[in-house]
CSV table of C-alpha atoms and ligand atoms in Angstrom, one decimal:
chain,number,residue,atom,x,y,z
A,1,MET,CA,0.0,0.0,0.0
A,2,ASN,CA,1.2,3.5,-0.8
A,3,VAL,CA,0.4,5.9,2.0
A,4,LEU,CA,0.8,9.6,2.1
A,5,PHE,CA,0.8,11.5,5.4
A,6,ILE,CA,0.0,15.2,5.6
A,7,GLY,CA,0.5,17.3,8.7
A,8,SER,CA,1.8,20.6,10.0
A,9,SER,CA,4.6,20.2,12.5
A,10,SER,CA,3.2,16.9,13.6
A,11,VAL,CA,5.6,14.1,14.5
A,12,GLY,CA,3.0,11.4,15.3
A,13,PRO,CA,2.9,10.0,11.7
A,14,ARG,CA,6.7,9.5,11.8
A,15,TRP,CA,6.2,6.6,14.2
A,16,ILE,CA,3.5,5.1,11.9
A,17,MET,CA,5.6,5.6,8.8
A,18,ASP,CA,8.4,3.5,10.4
A,19,ALA,CA,5.9,0.7,11.3
A,20,LEU,CA,4.5,0.7,7.8
A,21,LYS,CA,7.9,0.7,6.1
A,22,SER,CA,9.1,-2.2,8.3
A,23,LYS,CA,6.3,-4.3,6.7
A,24,CYS,CA,7.1,-3.2,3.1
A,25,HIS,CA,4.4,-0.6,2.7
A,26,ASN,CA,5.5,2.7,1.1
A,27,ALA,CA,5.0,5.7,3.3
A,28,HIS,CA,5.6,9.3,2.3
A,29,GLY,CA,5.1,12.5,4.2
A,30,ILE,CA,4.4,16.1,3.3
A,31,PHE,CA,5.0,18.0,6.5
A,32,THR,CA,5.6,21.6,7.1
A,33,GLY,CA,7.3,23.3,10.0
A,34,TYR,CA,10.2,21.1,10.6
A,35,GLU,CA,13.0,23.5,9.6
A,36,GLY,CA,14.9,25.5,12.1
A,37,ILE,CA,13.6,23.8,15.2
A,38,SER,CA,15.2,24.6,18.5
A,39,LEU,CA,12.6,25.3,21.2
A,40,GLY,CA,9.6,23.9,19.3
A,41,GLU,CA,8.1,23.6,15.9
A,42,ASN,CA,7.8,26.7,13.8
A,43,ALA,CA,4.2,27.9,13.4
A,44,VAL,CA,3.3,27.6,9.7
A,45,PRO,CA,0.0,27.7,8.0
A,46,PHE,CA,-1.5,24.2,7.7
A,47,PHE,CA,-1.7,24.1,3.9
A,48,PRO,CA,0.7,21.7,2.4
A,49,PRO,CA,0.4,21.5,-1.4
A,50,VAL,CA,-1.0,18.2,-2.5
A,51,LYS,CA,-0.9,17.9,-6.3
A,52,ASP,CA,-3.0,15.3,-8.1
A,53,LYS,CA,0.1,14.5,-10.2
A,54,TYR,CA,2.0,13.7,-7.0
A,55,LEU,CA,-0.7,11.4,-5.8
A,56,LYS,CA,-0.9,9.6,-9.1
A,57,ASP,CA,2.9,9.4,-9.6
A,58,LYS,CA,3.3,7.9,-6.1
A,59,GLY,CA,0.3,5.6,-6.6
A,60,VAL,CA,-1.1,6.8,-3.3
A,61,GLY,CA,-4.0,4.5,-2.1
A,62,ILE,CA,-4.6,6.2,1.3
A,63,VAL,CA,-4.0,9.7,2.7
A,64,GLY,CA,-3.6,10.1,6.4
A,65,ILE,CA,-4.1,13.6,7.8
A,66,THR,CA,-3.1,14.7,11.3
A,67,VAL,CA,-6.0,16.8,12.6
A,68,ASP,CA,-5.9,18.9,15.7
A,69,SER,CA,-8.8,21.1,16.8
A,70,LEU,CA,-7.2,24.2,15.2
A,71,ASN,CA,-6.9,22.8,11.7
A,72,VAL,CA,-10.2,21.0,11.2
A,73,GLU,CA,-11.4,23.4,8.4
A,74,ASN,CA,-8.1,23.2,6.5
A,75,ALA,CA,-8.0,19.4,6.9
A,76,LEU,CA,-11.5,19.3,5.5
A,77,LEU,CA,-10.6,21.5,2.6
A,78,ILE,CA,-7.6,19.3,1.7
A,79,SER,CA,-9.7,16.2,2.1
A,80,LYS,CA,-12.4,17.6,-0.2
A,81,ASN,CA,-9.8,18.6,-2.9
A,82,ILE,CA,-8.2,15.2,-2.8
A,83,LYS,CA,-11.5,13.3,-2.9
A,84,SER,CA,-13.1,15.3,-5.6
A,85,ASN,CA,-10.3,14.6,-8.1
A,86,ASN,CA,-9.3,11.2,-6.8
A,87,PRO,CA,-12.4,9.4,-5.5
A,88,GLY,CA,-10.6,6.1,-5.3
A,89,ILE,CA,-8.1,7.4,-2.7
A,90,LYS,CA,-9.1,6.6,0.9
A,91,ILE,CA,-8.8,9.3,3.5
A,92,ILE,CA,-8.1,8.7,7.2
A,93,TRP,CA,-7.9,11.3,9.9
A,94,GLY,CA,-5.8,10.8,13.0
A,95,GLY,CA,-4.5,12.8,15.9
A,96,ILE,CA,-6.1,14.6,18.7
A,97,HIS,CA,-9.3,15.9,17.1
A,98,PRO,CA,-10.6,12.6,15.8
A,99,SER,CA,-9.7,11.1,19.2
A,100,ILE,CA,-11.9,13.6,21.1
A,101,SER,CA,-14.6,14.1,18.5
A,102,PRO,CA,-15.0,10.9,16.5
A,103,GLU,CA,-18.7,11.3,15.6
A,104,GLU,CA,-18.0,14.7,14.1
A,105,CYS,CA,-15.0,13.6,12.1
A,106,ILE,CA,-16.4,10.3,10.7
A,107,GLY,CA,-19.5,12.3,9.8
A,108,TYR,CA,-17.8,14.4,7.1
A,109,PRO,CA,-18.6,12.8,3.7
A,110,GLU,CA,-15.0,12.9,2.5
A,111,ILE,CA,-13.6,10.9,5.4
A,112,ASP,CA,-13.5,7.1,5.1
A,113,TYR,CA,-11.8,6.3,8.4
A,114,ILE,CA,-10.7,7.9,11.6
A,115,CYS,CA,-8.0,6.6,13.9
A,116,MET,CA,-8.3,7.2,17.6
A,117,GLY,CA,-5.4,7.1,20.0
A,118,GLU,CA,-2.0,5.7,19.0
A,119,GLY,CA,-1.9,4.8,15.3
A,120,GLU,CA,1.1,2.5,14.6
A,121,TYR,CA,-0.6,-0.9,14.6
A,122,PRO,CA,-4.1,0.2,13.6
A,123,MET,CA,-2.7,1.9,10.5
A,124,LEU,CA,-0.6,-1.2,9.7
A,125,GLU,CA,-3.6,-3.4,10.0
A,126,LEU,CA,-5.7,-1.1,7.9
A,127,CYS,CA,-3.0,-1.1,5.1
A,128,GLU,CA,-2.9,-4.9,5.2
A,129,ALA,CA,-6.7,-5.0,5.1
A,130,LEU,CA,-6.9,-2.7,2.1
A,131,ASP,CA,-4.2,-4.7,0.3
A,132,LYS,CA,-6.2,-7.9,0.9
A,133,ILE,CA,-9.4,-6.3,-0.4
A,134,LYS,CA,-7.5,-5.1,-3.5
A,135,ILE,CA,-5.7,-8.4,-4.2
A,136,ASN,CA,-8.2,-11.0,-3.0
A,137,GLY,CA,-11.4,-9.1,-3.5
A,138,GLY,CA,-12.1,-9.1,0.2
A,139,HIS,CA,-14.8,-6.8,1.5
A,140,ASN,CA,-15.1,-6.0,5.2
A,141,GLU,CA,-11.5,-6.5,6.5
A,142,ASP,CA,-11.1,-2.8,6.9
A,143,THR,CA,-14.2,-2.5,9.2
A,144,VAL,CA,-13.0,-4.5,12.2
A,145,ILE,CA,-9.8,-2.9,13.2
A,146,LYS,CA,-9.5,-1.7,16.8
A,147,ASN,CA,-9.0,2.1,17.2
A,148,ILE,CA,-10.4,2.6,13.7
A,149,TRP,CA,-13.9,3.7,12.8
A,150,SER,CA,-14.8,3.2,9.1
A,151,LYS,CA,-17.6,4.2,6.8
A,152,LYS,CA,-18.8,1.8,4.2
A,153,ASP,CA,-21.9,1.5,2.1
A,154,GLY,CA,-23.7,4.0,4.2
A,155,SER,CA,-22.8,2.3,7.5
A,156,ILE,CA,-20.4,3.4,10.2
A,157,PHE,CA,-18.3,0.7,11.9
A,158,LYS,CA,-17.2,1.8,15.4
A,159,ASN,CA,-14.5,-0.4,16.8
A,160,GLU,CA,-13.2,-0.5,20.3
A,161,LEU,CA,-9.9,0.9,21.5
A,162,ARG,CA,-6.9,-1.3,21.9
A,163,ASP,CA,-4.3,-1.2,24.7
A,164,TYR,CA,-1.6,1.4,24.7
A,165,VAL,CA,1.3,0.4,22.5
A,166,ASP,CA,4.5,-1.0,23.9
A,167,ILE,CA,6.7,1.9,22.9
A,168,ASN,CA,9.7,-0.3,22.8
A,169,THR,CA,8.3,-2.1,19.7
A,170,VAL,CA,8.0,1.1,17.6
A,171,GLU,CA,10.6,3.5,16.2
A,172,PHE,CA,10.6,7.1,14.8
A,173,ASP,CA,11.3,7.4,11.1
A,174,ARG,CA,14.0,10.0,10.5
A,175,SER,CA,14.4,9.6,6.8
A,176,ASN,CA,14.5,12.9,4.8
A,177,ILE,CA,13.8,15.2,7.6
A,178,TYR,CA,15.8,17.7,9.6
A,179,TYR,CA,14.3,17.4,13.1
A,180,ASN,CA,16.1,17.8,16.3
A,181,GLY,CA,13.4,16.4,18.6
A,182,ILE,CA,13.4,13.1,20.4
A,183,PHE,CA,10.8,11.3,22.5
A,184,THR,CA,12.1,9.3,25.4
A,185,GLY,CA,8.6,8.2,26.4
A,186,ARG,CA,4.9,9.0,26.1
A,187,GLY,CA,2.2,10.2,28.5
A,188,CYS,CA,2.3,12.4,31.6
A,189,ALA,CA,1.0,12.4,35.2
A,190,GLY,CA,-0.8,15.7,35.0
A,191,ASN,CA,-4.4,16.5,35.1
A,192,CYS,CA,-4.4,20.0,33.8
A,193,THR,CA,-7.9,21.3,32.9
A,194,PHE,CA,-6.7,23.2,29.7
A,195,CYS,CA,-5.2,20.1,28.2
A,196,CYS,CA,-6.8,17.2,26.3
A,197,SER,CA,-4.6,14.5,27.9
A,198,PRO,CA,-6.9,14.0,30.9
A,199,TYR,CA,-9.8,13.3,28.6
A,200,LEU,CA,-7.8,10.9,26.5
A,201,LYS,CA,-6.5,9.2,29.7
A,202,LYS,CA,-10.1,8.7,30.9
A,203,THR,CA,-11.2,7.1,27.6
A,204,MET,CA,-8.3,4.7,27.8
A,205,GLU,CA,-8.6,4.0,31.5
A,206,SER,CA,-8.7,0.2,31.1
A,207,LYS,CA,-6.1,0.1,28.4
A,208,GLY,CA,-2.8,-0.1,30.3
A,209,ARG,CA,-0.4,2.5,31.5
A,210,TYR,CA,-0.5,5.9,29.9
A,211,PHE,CA,2.9,7.0,31.1
A,212,ARG,CA,5.7,4.9,29.5
A,213,LYS,CA,9.4,5.2,29.1
A,214,ARG,CA,11.6,3.8,26.3
A,215,GLU,CA,14.6,1.7,26.9
A,216,LEU,CA,17.5,3.9,27.6
A,217,LYS,CA,19.7,2.1,25.1
A,218,LYS,CA,17.2,2.8,22.3
A,219,VAL,CA,17.0,6.5,23.2
A,220,ILE,CA,20.8,7.0,23.2
A,221,ASN,CA,21.0,5.2,19.9
A,222,GLU,CA,18.2,7.3,18.4
A,223,ILE,CA,20.0,10.5,19.5
A,224,LYS,CA,23.2,9.3,17.7
A,225,ASN,CA,21.2,8.5,14.6
A,226,MET,CA,19.3,11.8,14.8
A,227,ILE,CA,22.5,13.8,14.9
A,228,LYS,CA,23.9,11.8,12.0
A,229,SER,CA,20.8,12.1,9.8
A,230,ASN,CA,20.4,15.8,10.5
A,231,ASN,CA,24.0,16.4,9.5
A,232,GLN,CA,23.5,14.3,6.4
A,233,TYR,CA,20.5,16.3,5.5
A,234,LEU,CA,22.3,19.6,6.0
A,235,LEU,CA,25.3,18.4,4.0
A,236,SER,CA,23.1,17.3,1.1
A,237,GLN,CA,21.6,20.8,1.1
A,238,LEU,CA,25.1,22.3,1.1
A,239,MET,CA,26.1,20.2,-1.9
A,240,ARG,CA,23.1,21.7,-3.8
A,241,LYS,CA,24.1,25.3,-3.2
A,242,ASP,CA,25.9,27.0,-6.1
A,243,SER,CA,26.5,30.4,-4.7
A,244,LEU,CA,29.2,31.2,-2.2
A,245,ALA,CA,26.8,33.1,0.0
A,246,GLY,CA,24.4,30.1,0.0
A,247,LYS,CA,27.2,27.7,1.0
A,248,ALA,CA,28.3,30.1,3.7
A,249,ARG,CA,24.8,30.2,5.1
A,250,LEU,CA,24.6,26.5,5.2
A,251,LEU,CA,28.0,26.1,6.8
A,252,LEU,CA,26.8,28.5,9.5
A,253,GLU,CA,23.6,26.4,9.9
A,254,ILE,CA,25.7,23.2,10.3
A,255,TYR,CA,27.8,24.9,12.9
A,256,LYS,CA,24.7,26.2,14.7
A,257,TYR,CA,23.1,22.8,14.6
A,258,ASN,CA,26.1,21.0,16.0
A,259,THR,CA,26.4,23.4,18.9
A,260,SER,CA,22.7,23.4,19.7
A,261,PRO,CA,21.0,21.3,22.4
A,262,VAL,CA,19.0,18.2,21.7
A,263,ARG,CA,15.3,18.9,22.2
A,264,ILE,CA,13.6,16.3,24.3
A,265,LYS,CA,9.9,16.4,23.5
A,266,ASP,CA,8.3,14.5,26.4
A,267,ASP,CA,5.6,16.2,28.4
A,268,SER,CA,7.0,15.1,31.8
A,269,PHE,CA,10.6,14.3,31.3
A,270,CYS,CA,11.5,14.2,35.0
A,271,LEU,CA,8.6,12.0,36.2
A,272,ASP,CA,10.5,8.7,36.3
A,273,LYS,CA,13.4,9.7,38.5
A,274,GLU,CA,15.4,6.5,38.3
A,275,TRP,CA,15.2,6.5,34.5
A,276,LEU,CA,16.2,10.2,34.5
A,277,TYR,CA,19.3,9.6,36.7
A,278,GLU,CA,20.5,6.8,34.4
A,279,PHE,CA,19.8,8.9,31.3
A,280,ASN,CA,21.8,11.9,32.5
A,281,SER,CA,24.7,9.7,33.4
A,282,SER,CA,24.7,8.1,30.0
A,283,PHE,CA,23.9,11.3,28.0
A,284,SER,CA,26.8,13.1,29.7
A,285,LYS,CA,29.2,10.4,28.4
A,286,HIS,CA,28.0,10.6,24.8
A,287,PHE,CA,26.8,14.2,24.3
A,288,LYS,CA,28.0,16.3,27.2
A,289,ARG,CA,29.1,19.2,25.0
A,290,ARG,CA,25.8,19.4,23.2
A,291,GLY,CA,23.4,19.3,26.2
A,292,TYR,CA,19.6,19.2,25.9
A,293,ILE,CA,16.3,21.1,26.5
A,294,CYS,CA,13.4,19.4,28.2
A,295,SER,CA,10.0,20.0,29.7
A,296,ALA,CA,9.0,19.0,33.2
A,297,ARG,CA,6.4,19.6,35.8
A,298,VAL,CA,7.4,21.8,38.7
A,299,ASN,CA,6.3,19.0,41.1
A,300,ASP,CA,9.1,16.8,39.8
A,301,ILE,CA,11.9,19.3,40.5
A,302,THR,CA,13.9,18.1,43.5
A,303,GLU,CA,17.5,18.8,44.6
A,304,LYS,CA,18.6,15.4,43.3
A,305,VAL,CA,16.7,15.9,40.0
A,306,VAL,CA,18.5,19.3,39.5
A,307,LYS,CA,21.8,17.7,40.2
A,308,SER,CA,21.1,15.0,37.6
A,309,LEU,CA,19.9,17.6,35.0
A,310,LYS,CA,23.2,19.4,35.6
A,311,GLU,CA,25.2,16.2,35.1
A,312,GLY,CA,23.5,15.7,31.7
A,313,ASN,CA,24.1,19.4,30.7
A,314,CYS,CA,20.4,20.4,30.6
A,315,ARG,CA,20.7,23.8,29.0
A,316,MET,CA,17.1,24.9,29.5
A,317,ILE,CA,14.1,23.5,31.2
A,318,ILE,CA,10.5,24.3,30.2
A,319,LEU,CA,8.1,24.6,33.1
A,320,GLY,CA,4.3,25.2,32.8
A,321,PHE,CA,3.5,27.7,35.6
A,322,GLU,CA,0.5,29.0,33.7
A,323,SER,CA,-0.8,31.3,36.5
A,324,GLY,CA,0.8,33.3,39.2
A,325,ASP,CA,-2.4,33.1,41.2
A,326,GLU,CA,-2.2,30.1,43.5
A,327,HIS,CA,-6.0,29.6,43.7
A,328,TYR,CA,-6.6,29.9,40.0
A,329,ARG,CA,-3.6,27.6,39.3
A,330,ASN,CA,-4.8,24.8,41.6
A,331,LYS,CA,-8.5,25.1,41.9
A,332,ILE,CA,-9.3,26.0,38.2
A,333,LEU,CA,-6.3,24.7,36.3
A,334,ASN,CA,-5.6,21.6,38.5
A,335,LYS,CA,-1.8,22.2,38.5
A,336,TYR,CA,-1.5,21.1,42.1
A,337,VAL,CA,1.6,23.1,42.8
A,338,SER,CA,1.9,25.9,45.4
A,339,ASP,CA,3.6,29.3,45.1
A,340,ALA,CA,6.3,28.1,47.6
A,341,GLU,CA,7.0,25.0,45.5
A,342,ILE,CA,7.4,27.1,42.4
A,343,TYR,CA,9.8,29.6,44.0
A,344,LYS,CA,11.8,26.7,45.5
A,345,ALA,CA,12.1,24.9,42.2
A,346,ALA,CA,13.1,28.1,40.4
A,347,LYS,CA,15.8,28.9,43.0
A,348,MET,CA,17.3,25.4,42.7
A,349,LEU,CA,17.4,25.7,38.9
A,350,ARG,CA,18.8,29.2,39.0
A,351,ASP,CA,21.5,28.2,41.5
A,352,ALA,CA,22.4,25.4,39.2
A,353,GLY,CA,22.6,27.7,36.2
A,354,ILE,CA,19.8,26.1,34.3
A,355,PRO,CA,17.6,28.7,32.6
A,356,ILE,CA,13.8,28.3,32.8
A,357,LEU,CA,11.5,28.8,30.0
A,358,GLY,CA,8.2,29.5,31.7
A,359,GLN,CA,4.8,28.8,30.1
A,360,TRP,CA,2.1,31.2,31.0
A,361,MET,CA,-1.5,31.8,29.9
A,362,ILE,CA,-3.5,34.9,30.2
A,363,GLY,CA,-7.1,35.7,29.4
A,364,MET,CA,-8.3,32.5,30.9
A,365,PRO,CA,-12.0,32.0,31.6
A,366,GLY,CA,-12.9,34.0,34.7
A,367,GLU,CA,-9.4,35.3,35.2
A,368,THR,CA,-9.2,38.8,36.6
A,369,PRO,CA,-6.6,41.4,35.5
A,370,ALA,CA,-5.2,41.3,39.1
A,371,GLN,CA,-4.7,37.5,38.7
A,372,ALA,CA,-3.0,38.1,35.4
A,373,VAL,CA,-0.7,40.7,36.9
A,374,LYS,CA,0.3,38.2,39.6
A,375,SER,CA,1.5,35.9,36.7
A,376,LEU,CA,3.7,38.7,35.4
A,377,LYS,CA,5.0,39.4,38.9
A,378,MET,CA,5.8,35.8,39.5
A,379,SER,CA,7.5,35.5,36.1
A,380,LEU,CA,9.8,38.4,37.0
A,381,GLU,CA,10.5,36.9,40.5
A,382,VAL,CA,11.3,33.4,39.3
A,383,GLY,CA,13.5,35.0,36.6
A,384,ASP,CA,12.3,32.9,33.7
A,385,ILE,CA,12.2,33.5,30.0
A,386,PRO,CA,8.4,33.7,29.7
A,387,GLN,CA,6.3,32.4,26.9
A,388,VAL,CA,2.9,33.7,27.2
A,389,HIS,CA,-0.2,32.3,25.4
A,390,ILE,CA,-3.7,33.7,25.1
A,391,ALA,CA,-5.9,31.0,26.6
A,392,THR,CA,-8.2,29.1,24.3
A,393,PRO,CA,-10.4,26.4,25.8
A,394,PHE,CA,-10.1,23.2,23.8
A,395,PRO,CA,-13.0,20.9,23.3
A,396,LYS,CA,-13.5,18.2,25.9
A,397,THR,CA,-11.4,19.9,28.5
A,398,LYS,CA,-12.5,21.0,31.9
A,399,MET,CA,-11.5,24.6,31.0
A,400,MET,CA,-14.1,24.4,28.2
A,401,ASP,CA,-16.7,23.2,30.8
A,402,TYR,CA,-15.7,26.1,33.0
A,403,ALA,CA,-16.0,28.7,30.1
A,404,ILE,CA,-19.5,27.3,29.4
A,405,GLU,CA,-20.4,27.5,33.0
A,406,LEU,CA,-19.4,31.2,33.1
A,407,GLY,CA,-21.5,31.8,29.9
A,408,LEU,CA,-18.4,32.7,27.8
A,409,ILE,CA,-19.0,29.9,25.3
A,410,PRO,CA,-22.5,28.4,24.4
A,411,PRO,CA,-23.0,24.7,25.4
A,412,ASP,CA,-23.6,23.9,21.7
A,413,TYR,CA,-20.3,25.3,20.5
A,414,LYS,CA,-18.8,24.0,17.3
A,415,LEU,CA,-16.0,21.6,18.2
A,416,SER,CA,-13.4,23.1,15.9
A,417,VAL,CA,-11.3,25.5,18.1
A,418,SER,CA,-10.6,27.9,15.3
A,419,SER,CA,-14.2,28.9,15.4
A,420,ILE,CA,-14.1,29.2,19.2
A,421,TYR,CA,-11.0,31.4,18.9
A,422,GLN,CA,-12.6,33.6,16.3
A,423,ASP,CA,-16.1,33.9,17.8
A,424,TYR,CA,-15.6,34.1,21.5
A,425,THR,CA,-13.3,35.9,23.9
A,426,MET,CA,-12.7,34.9,27.5
A,427,VAL,CA,-11.8,38.5,28.4
A,428,PRO,CA,-14.6,41.0,29.2
A,429,ALA,CA,-14.5,44.1,26.9
A,430,GLU,CA,-13.9,46.5,29.9
A,431,SER,CA,-10.6,44.8,30.8
A,432,SER,CA,-9.3,43.9,27.4
A,433,SER,CA,-6.9,46.9,27.3
A,434,ILE,CA,-5.3,45.9,30.6
A,435,PHE,CA,-4.9,42.3,29.5
A,436,ARG,CA,-3.2,43.7,26.4
A,437,LEU,CA,-0.7,45.7,28.5
A,438,ILE,CA,0.0,42.6,30.6
A,439,TYR,CA,0.6,40.6,27.5
A,440,ASN,CA,3.0,43.2,26.1
A,441,ALA,CA,4.9,43.4,29.4
A,442,PHE,CA,5.3,39.6,29.3
A,443,LYS,CA,6.7,40.0,25.8
A,444,ILE,CA,9.2,42.6,26.9
A,445,ASN,CA,10.1,40.2,29.8
A,446,SER,CA,10.8,37.5,27.3
A,447,GLN,CA,13.6,39.4,25.6
A,448,PRO,CA,17.2,38.2,26.1
A,449,LEU,CA,18.4,38.4,29.7
A,450,ALA,CA,20.9,41.2,29.1
A,451,LEU,CA,18.0,43.6,28.2
A,452,LYS,CA,15.9,42.5,31.2
A,453,ASN,CA,15.5,44.5,34.3
A,454,LYS,CA,12.4,43.5,36.3
A,455,GLU,CA,12.0,46.9,37.9
A,456,THR,CA,12.1,48.7,34.6
A,457,ILE,CA,9.6,46.3,33.1
A,458,PHE,CA,7.2,46.7,36.0
A,459,ASP,CA,7.7,50.5,36.1
A,460,ARG,CA,7.0,50.7,32.5
A,461,PHE,CA,3.9,48.6,33.0
A,462,TYR,CA,2.7,50.8,35.8
A,463,ASN,CA,3.3,53.9,33.8
A,464,GLU,CA,1.4,52.7,30.8
A,465,VAL,CA,-1.5,51.7,33.1
A,466,ASN,CA,-1.5,55.1,34.8
A,467,ASN,CA,-1.2,57.0,31.5
A,468,LYS,CA,-4.1,55.2,30.1
A,469,LYS,CA,-6.0,55.7,33.4
A,470,ILE,CA,-7.1,52.1,33.7
A,471,GLY,CA,-6.5,49.5,36.2
A,472,GLU,CA,-5.0,51.6,39.1
A,473,ILE,CA,-7.4,50.1,41.6
A,474,LEU,CA,-6.9,46.6,40.4
A,475,LEU,CA,-3.1,47.0,40.7
A,476,LYS,CA,-2.8,49.0,43.9
A,477,ASP,CA,-2.0,46.1,46.2
A,478,ILE,CA,0.4,44.3,44.0
A,479,GLN,CA,3.9,45.2,44.9
A,480,ILE,CA,7.0,43.8,43.3
A,481,SER,CA,9.3,42.2,45.9
B,501,LIG,S1,1.3,17.9,32.3
B,501,LIG,FE1,1.3,18.7,30.2
B,501,LIG,S2,0.5,17.0,29.0
B,501,LIG,FE2,0.1,16.5,31.1
B,501,LIG,S3,-2.0,17.2,31.5
B,501,LIG,FE3,-0.7,18.9,32.1
B,501,LIG,S4,-0.4,20.1,30.2
B,501,LIG,FE4,-1.3,18.1,29.6
């Protein structure tokens, strides 16, 4: 079977591609957003060009599209374009949106299948079923695959979910990409109300362990292969350049890549402590000079963990603080971490010389400007490099339930988040200007350390607030320490 995967910055299909290739299927990918990755994927419009000629030349039998709640409309448009000119090509949607909203997704006329949860083995079985149907004239083999819902002759076949995959039986396909990310495991221990993971965990409750770690040896080998294949990719680009300036740019890129840290993509990298200690001891032997960037939950930062991170040359850690207001953070967002724990973790990391990239949200349902200012204040005090996001409640999250409860989103909202984002705002009109100021102050605070001076940022913020004659009362009891 010839399979084409389409996605924007999505790495999920890379695991599936490897599973398919290992069983002699042909898997191609059109992905955007891989280039120049250091802290995360570049944001690019989800509109990869899919030409009919390409589909015909490759003999594509099935197209898999990764769909998250932000790109439903675009995924639908791409599906319609493919289907209208190539009715024989099957289309399957996978990823987060079909997993949380299967009825909606299978209901679109252009969609033949949806895959819920992890896709390696379901997709492999689907390709084998489609091959059987084509070669032996079978009929319903594609309607009985666990994790896959299929649509045939006007009927929808809803199959049950299978257990979580043993992640040591699958690999990440690194052919023809330049991607500096690595997954050392899957799953997390969090229960955050703004994230879809808790919902997915709930639907898979009886299907094994959500949080899984890969064998250390496999991870170390994959990092070696990743560095090798990324360099091969860059060198192949260098060979293609004719101009001296082009070659010089590529050489600089190669230098930059080889001095940049590995990006570990796990949600909770520090959760399994014993694994972490072994990893850092091994990583430091193989890649000490390069170092890495990882994400962790504040709850997992202990003295011993920090020591271990230092040993492995962790060059930056990403922590999701989200809110500087303890009540909002714990009662509304379910982060279960106190102010004291945040300050303690930040101090340990600062003392060890590990920079923190802090994740923050503002404009959350029911959040007051004073609560948002507390986030700015905490960011300045913990000394992080903040990344601030404007909150958007995602379908099937508790944050969405809360937004509905507050009357900010109607209960019959359309599941696609882009429409939620366009049509509704979580911030009341009267405080939108102060939220904008807080957002801007966060942005200034995210500039390189040399330019940062927390008093200046806060003074500037106060001045702007006063000049604009808004928010003085809200801010009067918030002092910078
Ligand atoms: S820790 Fe991360 S992945 Fe887990 S629920 Fe919270 S936000 Fe989601």
